[in-house]
mmCIF file of N, CA, C and O in Angstrom:
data_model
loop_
_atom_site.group_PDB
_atom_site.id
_atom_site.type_symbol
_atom_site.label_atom_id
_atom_site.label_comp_id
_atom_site.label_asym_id
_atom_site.label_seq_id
_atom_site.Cartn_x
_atom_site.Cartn_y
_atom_site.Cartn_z
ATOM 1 N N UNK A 251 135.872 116.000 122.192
ATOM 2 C CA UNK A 251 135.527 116.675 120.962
ATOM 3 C C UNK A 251 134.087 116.327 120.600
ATOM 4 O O UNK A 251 133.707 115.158 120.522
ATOM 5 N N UNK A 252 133.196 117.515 120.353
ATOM 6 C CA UNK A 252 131.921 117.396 119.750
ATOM 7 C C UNK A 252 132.175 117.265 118.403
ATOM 8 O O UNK A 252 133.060 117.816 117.749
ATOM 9 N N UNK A 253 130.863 116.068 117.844
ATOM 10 C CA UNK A 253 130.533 116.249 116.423
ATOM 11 C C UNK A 253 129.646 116.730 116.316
ATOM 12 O O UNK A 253 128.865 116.672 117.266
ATOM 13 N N UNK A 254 129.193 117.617 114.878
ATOM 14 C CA UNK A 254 128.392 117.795 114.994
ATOM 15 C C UNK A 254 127.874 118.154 113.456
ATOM 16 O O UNK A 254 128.420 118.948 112.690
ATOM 17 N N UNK A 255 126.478 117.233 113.157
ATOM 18 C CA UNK A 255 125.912 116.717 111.944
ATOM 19 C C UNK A 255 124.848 117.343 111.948
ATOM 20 O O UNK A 255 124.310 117.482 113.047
ATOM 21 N N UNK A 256 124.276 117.849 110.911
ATOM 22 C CA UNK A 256 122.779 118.335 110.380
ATOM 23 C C UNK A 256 122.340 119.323 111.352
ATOM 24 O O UNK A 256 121.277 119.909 111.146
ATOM 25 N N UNK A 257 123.006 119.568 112.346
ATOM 26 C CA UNK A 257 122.373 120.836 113.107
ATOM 27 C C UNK A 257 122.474 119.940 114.538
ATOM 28 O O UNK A 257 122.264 120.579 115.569
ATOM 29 N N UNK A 258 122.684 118.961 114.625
ATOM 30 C CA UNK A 258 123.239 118.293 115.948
ATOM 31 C C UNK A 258 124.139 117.970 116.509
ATOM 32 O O UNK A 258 124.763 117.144 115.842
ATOM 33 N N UNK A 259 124.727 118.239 117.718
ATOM 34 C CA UNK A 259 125.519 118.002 118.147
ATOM 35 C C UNK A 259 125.754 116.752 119.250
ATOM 36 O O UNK A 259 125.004 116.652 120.222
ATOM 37 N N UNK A 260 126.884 115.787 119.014
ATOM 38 C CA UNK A 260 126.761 114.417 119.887
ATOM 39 C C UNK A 260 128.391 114.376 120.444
ATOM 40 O O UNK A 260 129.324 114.548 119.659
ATOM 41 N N UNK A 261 128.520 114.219 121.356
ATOM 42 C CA UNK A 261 129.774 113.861 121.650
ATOM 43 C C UNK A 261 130.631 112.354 121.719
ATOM 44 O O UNK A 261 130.211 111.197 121.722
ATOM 45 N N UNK A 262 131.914 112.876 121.770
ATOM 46 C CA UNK A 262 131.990 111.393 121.821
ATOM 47 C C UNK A 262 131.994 110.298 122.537
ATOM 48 O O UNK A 262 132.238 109.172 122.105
ATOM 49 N N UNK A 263 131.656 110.670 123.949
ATOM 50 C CA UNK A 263 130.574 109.983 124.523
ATOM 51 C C UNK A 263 129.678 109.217 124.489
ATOM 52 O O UNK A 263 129.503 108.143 125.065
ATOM 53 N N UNK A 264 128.719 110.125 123.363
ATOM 54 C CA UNK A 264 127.206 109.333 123.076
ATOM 55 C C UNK A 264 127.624 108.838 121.884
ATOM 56 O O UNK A 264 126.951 107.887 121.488
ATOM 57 N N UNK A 265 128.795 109.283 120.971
ATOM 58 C CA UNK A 265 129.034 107.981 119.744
ATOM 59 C C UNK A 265 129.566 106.612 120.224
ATOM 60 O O UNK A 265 129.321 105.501 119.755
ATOM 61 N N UNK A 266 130.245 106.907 121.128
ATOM 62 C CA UNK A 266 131.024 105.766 122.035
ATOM 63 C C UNK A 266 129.703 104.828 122.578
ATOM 64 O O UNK A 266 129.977 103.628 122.623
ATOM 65 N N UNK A 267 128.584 105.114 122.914
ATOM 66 C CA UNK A 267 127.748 104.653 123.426
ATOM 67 C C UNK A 267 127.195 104.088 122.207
ATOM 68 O O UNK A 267 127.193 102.858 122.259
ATOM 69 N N UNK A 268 126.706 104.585 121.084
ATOM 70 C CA UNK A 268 125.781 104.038 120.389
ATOM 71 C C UNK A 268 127.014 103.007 119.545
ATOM 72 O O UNK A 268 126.547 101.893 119.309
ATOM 73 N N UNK A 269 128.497 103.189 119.054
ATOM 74 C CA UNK A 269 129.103 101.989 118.715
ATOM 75 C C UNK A 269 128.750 100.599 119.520
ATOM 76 O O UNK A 269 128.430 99.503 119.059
ATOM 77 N N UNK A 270 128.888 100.946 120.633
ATOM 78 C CA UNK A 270 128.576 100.082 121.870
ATOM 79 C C UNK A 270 127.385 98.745 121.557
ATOM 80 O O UNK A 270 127.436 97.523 121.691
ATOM 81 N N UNK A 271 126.210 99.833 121.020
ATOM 82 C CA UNK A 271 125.182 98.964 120.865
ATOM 83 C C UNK A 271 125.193 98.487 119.476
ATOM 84 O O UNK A 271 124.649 97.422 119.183
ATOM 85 N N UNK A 272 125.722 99.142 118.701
ATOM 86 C CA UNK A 272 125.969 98.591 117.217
ATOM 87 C C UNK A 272 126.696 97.618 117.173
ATOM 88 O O UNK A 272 126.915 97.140 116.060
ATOM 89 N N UNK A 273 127.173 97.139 118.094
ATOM 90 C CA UNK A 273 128.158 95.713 118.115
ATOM 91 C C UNK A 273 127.315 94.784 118.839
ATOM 92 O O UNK A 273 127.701 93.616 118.785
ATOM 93 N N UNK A 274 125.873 95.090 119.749
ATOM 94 C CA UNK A 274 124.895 94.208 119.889
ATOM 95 C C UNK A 274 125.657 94.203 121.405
ATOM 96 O O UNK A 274 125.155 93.337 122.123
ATOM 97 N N UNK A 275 126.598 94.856 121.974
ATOM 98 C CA UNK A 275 126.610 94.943 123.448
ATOM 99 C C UNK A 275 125.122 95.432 124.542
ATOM 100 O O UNK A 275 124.267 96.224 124.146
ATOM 101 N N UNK A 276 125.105 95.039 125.357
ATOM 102 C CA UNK A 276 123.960 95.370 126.095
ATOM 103 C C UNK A 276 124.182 96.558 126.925
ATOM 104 O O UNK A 276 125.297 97.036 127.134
ATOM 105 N N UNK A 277 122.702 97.173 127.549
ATOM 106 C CA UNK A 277 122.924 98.661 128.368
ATOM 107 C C UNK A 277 123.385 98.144 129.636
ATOM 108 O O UNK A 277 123.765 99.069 130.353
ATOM 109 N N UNK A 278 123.456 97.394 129.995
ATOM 110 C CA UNK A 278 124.485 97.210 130.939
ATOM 111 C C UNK A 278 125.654 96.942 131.294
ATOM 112 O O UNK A 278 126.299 97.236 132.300
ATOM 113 N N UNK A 279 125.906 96.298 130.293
ATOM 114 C CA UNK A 279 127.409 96.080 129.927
ATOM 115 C C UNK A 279 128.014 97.421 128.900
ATOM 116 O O UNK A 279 129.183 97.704 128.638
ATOM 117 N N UNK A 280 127.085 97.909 128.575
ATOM 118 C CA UNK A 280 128.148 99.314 128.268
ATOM 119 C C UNK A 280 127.770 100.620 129.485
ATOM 120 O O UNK A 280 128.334 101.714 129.439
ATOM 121 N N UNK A 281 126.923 100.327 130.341
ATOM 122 C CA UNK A 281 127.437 100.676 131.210
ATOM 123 C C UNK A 281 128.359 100.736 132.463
ATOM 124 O O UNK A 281 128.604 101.708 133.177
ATOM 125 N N UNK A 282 128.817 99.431 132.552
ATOM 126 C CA UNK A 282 129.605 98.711 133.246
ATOM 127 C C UNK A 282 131.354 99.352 132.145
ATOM 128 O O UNK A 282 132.325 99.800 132.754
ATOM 129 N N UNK A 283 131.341 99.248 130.857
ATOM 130 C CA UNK A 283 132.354 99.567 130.665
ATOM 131 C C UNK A 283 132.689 100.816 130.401
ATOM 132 O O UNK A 283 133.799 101.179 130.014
ATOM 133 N N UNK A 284 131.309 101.822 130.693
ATOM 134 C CA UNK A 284 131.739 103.412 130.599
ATOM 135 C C UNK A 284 131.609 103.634 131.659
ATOM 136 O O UNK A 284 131.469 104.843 131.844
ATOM 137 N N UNK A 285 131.566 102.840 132.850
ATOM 138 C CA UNK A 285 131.756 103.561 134.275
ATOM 139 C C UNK A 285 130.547 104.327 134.826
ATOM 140 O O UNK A 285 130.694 105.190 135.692
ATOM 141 N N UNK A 286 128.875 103.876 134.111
ATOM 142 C CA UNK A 286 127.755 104.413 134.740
ATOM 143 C C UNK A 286 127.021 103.341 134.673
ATOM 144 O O UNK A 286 127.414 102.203 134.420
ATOM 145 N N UNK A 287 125.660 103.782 134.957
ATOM 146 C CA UNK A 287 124.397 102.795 135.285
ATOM 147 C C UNK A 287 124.164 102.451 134.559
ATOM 148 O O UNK A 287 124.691 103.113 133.665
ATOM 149 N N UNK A 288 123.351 101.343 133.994
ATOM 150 C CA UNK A 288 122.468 101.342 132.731
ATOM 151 C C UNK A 288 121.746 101.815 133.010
ATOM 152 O O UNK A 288 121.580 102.631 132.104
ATOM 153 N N UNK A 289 120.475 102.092 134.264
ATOM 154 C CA UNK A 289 120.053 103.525 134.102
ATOM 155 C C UNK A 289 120.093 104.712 133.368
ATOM 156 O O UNK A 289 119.190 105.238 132.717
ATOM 157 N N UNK A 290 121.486 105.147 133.586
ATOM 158 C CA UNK A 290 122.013 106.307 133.248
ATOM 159 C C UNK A 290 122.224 106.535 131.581
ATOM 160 O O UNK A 290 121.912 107.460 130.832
ATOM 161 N N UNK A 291 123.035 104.989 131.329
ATOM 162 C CA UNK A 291 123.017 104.327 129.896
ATOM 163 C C UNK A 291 121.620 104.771 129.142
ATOM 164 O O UNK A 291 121.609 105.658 128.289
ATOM 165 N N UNK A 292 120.578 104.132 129.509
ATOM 166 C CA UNK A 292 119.360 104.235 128.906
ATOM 167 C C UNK A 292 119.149 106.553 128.895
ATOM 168 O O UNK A 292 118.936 107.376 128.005
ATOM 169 N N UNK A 293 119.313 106.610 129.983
ATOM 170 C CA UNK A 293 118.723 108.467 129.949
ATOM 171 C C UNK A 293 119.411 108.823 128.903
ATOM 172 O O UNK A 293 118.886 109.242 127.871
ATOM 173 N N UNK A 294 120.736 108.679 129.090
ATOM 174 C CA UNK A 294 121.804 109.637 127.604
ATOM 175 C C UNK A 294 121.156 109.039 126.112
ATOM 176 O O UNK A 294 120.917 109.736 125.125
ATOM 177 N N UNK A 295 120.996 107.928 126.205
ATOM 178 C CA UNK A 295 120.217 106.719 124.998
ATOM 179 C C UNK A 295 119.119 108.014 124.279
ATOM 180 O O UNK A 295 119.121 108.697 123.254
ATOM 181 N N UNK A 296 118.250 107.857 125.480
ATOM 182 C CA UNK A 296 116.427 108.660 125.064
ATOM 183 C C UNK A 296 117.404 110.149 124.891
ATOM 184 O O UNK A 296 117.165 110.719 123.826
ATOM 185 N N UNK A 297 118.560 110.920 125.864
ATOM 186 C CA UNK A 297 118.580 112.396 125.435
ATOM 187 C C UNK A 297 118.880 111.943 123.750
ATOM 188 O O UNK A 297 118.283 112.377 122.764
ATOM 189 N N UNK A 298 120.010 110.924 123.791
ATOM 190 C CA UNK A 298 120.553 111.272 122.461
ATOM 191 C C UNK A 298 119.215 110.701 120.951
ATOM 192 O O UNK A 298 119.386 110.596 119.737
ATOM 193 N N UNK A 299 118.468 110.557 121.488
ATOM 194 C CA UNK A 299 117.060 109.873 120.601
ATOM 195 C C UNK A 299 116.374 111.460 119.954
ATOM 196 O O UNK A 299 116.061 111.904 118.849
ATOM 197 N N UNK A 300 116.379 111.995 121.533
ATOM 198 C CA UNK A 300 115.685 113.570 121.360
ATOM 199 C C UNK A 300 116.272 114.256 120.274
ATOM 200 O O UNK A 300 115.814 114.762 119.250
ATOM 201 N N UNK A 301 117.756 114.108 120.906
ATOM 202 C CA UNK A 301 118.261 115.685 120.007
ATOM 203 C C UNK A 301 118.469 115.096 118.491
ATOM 204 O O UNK A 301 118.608 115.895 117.565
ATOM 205 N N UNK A 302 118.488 113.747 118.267
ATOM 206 C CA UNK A 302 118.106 113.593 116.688
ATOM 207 C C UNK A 302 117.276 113.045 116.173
ATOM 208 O O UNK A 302 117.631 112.230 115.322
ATOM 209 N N UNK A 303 116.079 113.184 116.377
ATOM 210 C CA UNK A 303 114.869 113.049 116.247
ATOM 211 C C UNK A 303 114.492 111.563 115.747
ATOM 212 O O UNK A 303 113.982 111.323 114.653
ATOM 213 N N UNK A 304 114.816 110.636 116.695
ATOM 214 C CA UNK A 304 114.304 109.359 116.164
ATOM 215 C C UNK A 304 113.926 108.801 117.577
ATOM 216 O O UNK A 304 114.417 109.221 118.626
ATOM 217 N N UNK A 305 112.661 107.447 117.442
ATOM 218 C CA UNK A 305 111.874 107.244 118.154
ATOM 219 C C UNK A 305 112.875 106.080 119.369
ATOM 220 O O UNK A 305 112.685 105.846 120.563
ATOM 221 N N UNK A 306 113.885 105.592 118.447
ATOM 222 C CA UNK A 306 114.651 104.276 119.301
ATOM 223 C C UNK A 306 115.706 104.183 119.429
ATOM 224 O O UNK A 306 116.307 105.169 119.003
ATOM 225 N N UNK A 307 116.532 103.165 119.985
ATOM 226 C CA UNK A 307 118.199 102.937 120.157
ATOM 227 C C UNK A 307 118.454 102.382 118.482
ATOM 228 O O UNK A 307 119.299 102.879 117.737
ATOM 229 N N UNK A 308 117.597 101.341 118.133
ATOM 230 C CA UNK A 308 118.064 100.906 117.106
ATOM 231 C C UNK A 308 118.032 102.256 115.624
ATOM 232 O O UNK A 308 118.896 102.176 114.751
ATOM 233 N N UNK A 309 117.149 103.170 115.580
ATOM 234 C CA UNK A 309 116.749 104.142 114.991
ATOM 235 C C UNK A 309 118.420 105.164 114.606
ATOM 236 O O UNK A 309 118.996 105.549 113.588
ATOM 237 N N UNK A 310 118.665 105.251 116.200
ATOM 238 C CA UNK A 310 119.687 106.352 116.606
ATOM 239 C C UNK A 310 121.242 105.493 115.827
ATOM 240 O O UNK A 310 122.081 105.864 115.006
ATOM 241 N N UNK A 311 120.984 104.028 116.725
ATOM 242 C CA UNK A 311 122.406 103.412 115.508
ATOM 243 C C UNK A 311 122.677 103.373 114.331
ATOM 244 O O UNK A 311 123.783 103.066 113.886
ATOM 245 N N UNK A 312 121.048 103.882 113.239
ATOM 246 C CA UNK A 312 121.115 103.449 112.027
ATOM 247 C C UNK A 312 121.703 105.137 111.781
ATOM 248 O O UNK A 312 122.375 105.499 110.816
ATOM 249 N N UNK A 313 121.436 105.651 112.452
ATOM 250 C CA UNK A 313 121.027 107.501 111.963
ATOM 251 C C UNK A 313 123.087 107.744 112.077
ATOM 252 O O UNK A 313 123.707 108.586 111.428
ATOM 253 N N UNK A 314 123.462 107.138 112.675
ATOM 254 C CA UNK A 314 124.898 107.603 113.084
ATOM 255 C C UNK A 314 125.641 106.532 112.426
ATOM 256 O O UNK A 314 126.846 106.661 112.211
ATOM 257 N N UNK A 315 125.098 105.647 112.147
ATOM 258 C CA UNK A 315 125.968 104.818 110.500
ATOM 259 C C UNK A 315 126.074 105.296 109.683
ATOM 260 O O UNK A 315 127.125 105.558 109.098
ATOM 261 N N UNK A 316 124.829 105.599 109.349
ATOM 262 C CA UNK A 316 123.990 106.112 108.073
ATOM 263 C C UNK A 316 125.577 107.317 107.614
ATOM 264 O O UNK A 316 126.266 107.333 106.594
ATOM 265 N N UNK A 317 125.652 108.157 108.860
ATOM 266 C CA UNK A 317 126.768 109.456 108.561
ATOM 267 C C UNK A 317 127.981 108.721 108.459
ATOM 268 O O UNK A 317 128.849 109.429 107.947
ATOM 269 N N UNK A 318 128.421 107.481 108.768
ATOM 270 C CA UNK A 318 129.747 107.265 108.734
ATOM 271 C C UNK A 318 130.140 108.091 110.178
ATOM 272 O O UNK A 318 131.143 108.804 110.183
ATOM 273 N N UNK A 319 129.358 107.967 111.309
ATOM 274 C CA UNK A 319 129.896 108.660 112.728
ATOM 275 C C UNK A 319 130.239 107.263 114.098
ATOM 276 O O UNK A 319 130.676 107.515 115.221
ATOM 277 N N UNK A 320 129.967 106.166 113.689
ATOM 278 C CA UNK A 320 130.137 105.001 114.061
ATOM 279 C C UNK A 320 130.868 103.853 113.519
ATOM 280 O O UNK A 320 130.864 102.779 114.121
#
């Protein structure tokens, strides 16, 4: 299931990801427990930075608190 806030859409995927880091887990270890790279971790990170217009990881965790989506 997509959410989708202010004209963006995130799945729950990438909320699953950014809880991840809101608990101060690392990109590797949440990639290790979603079954990809931290590589890969970090790309979805920067897409999901893009599509809601903030510059960082920590930016993106505050932006998806902020909604009550984390």
């Amino acid at each position: 299931m997509d959410v989708l806030t202010e004209g963006v859409e995130l799945s729950q995927d990438d909320l699953d990801l950014l809880a991840q880091l809101a608990k101060g887990v690392t990109v590797d270890r949440v990639g290790r427990a979603l079954e990809i790279s931290g590589r890969t971790v970090r790309r979805r990170l920067r897409g999901i930075c893009d599509r809601i217009g903030v510059a960082t990881a920590i930016e993106a965790v505050a932006w998806a608190a902020r909604r009550r989506l984390i």
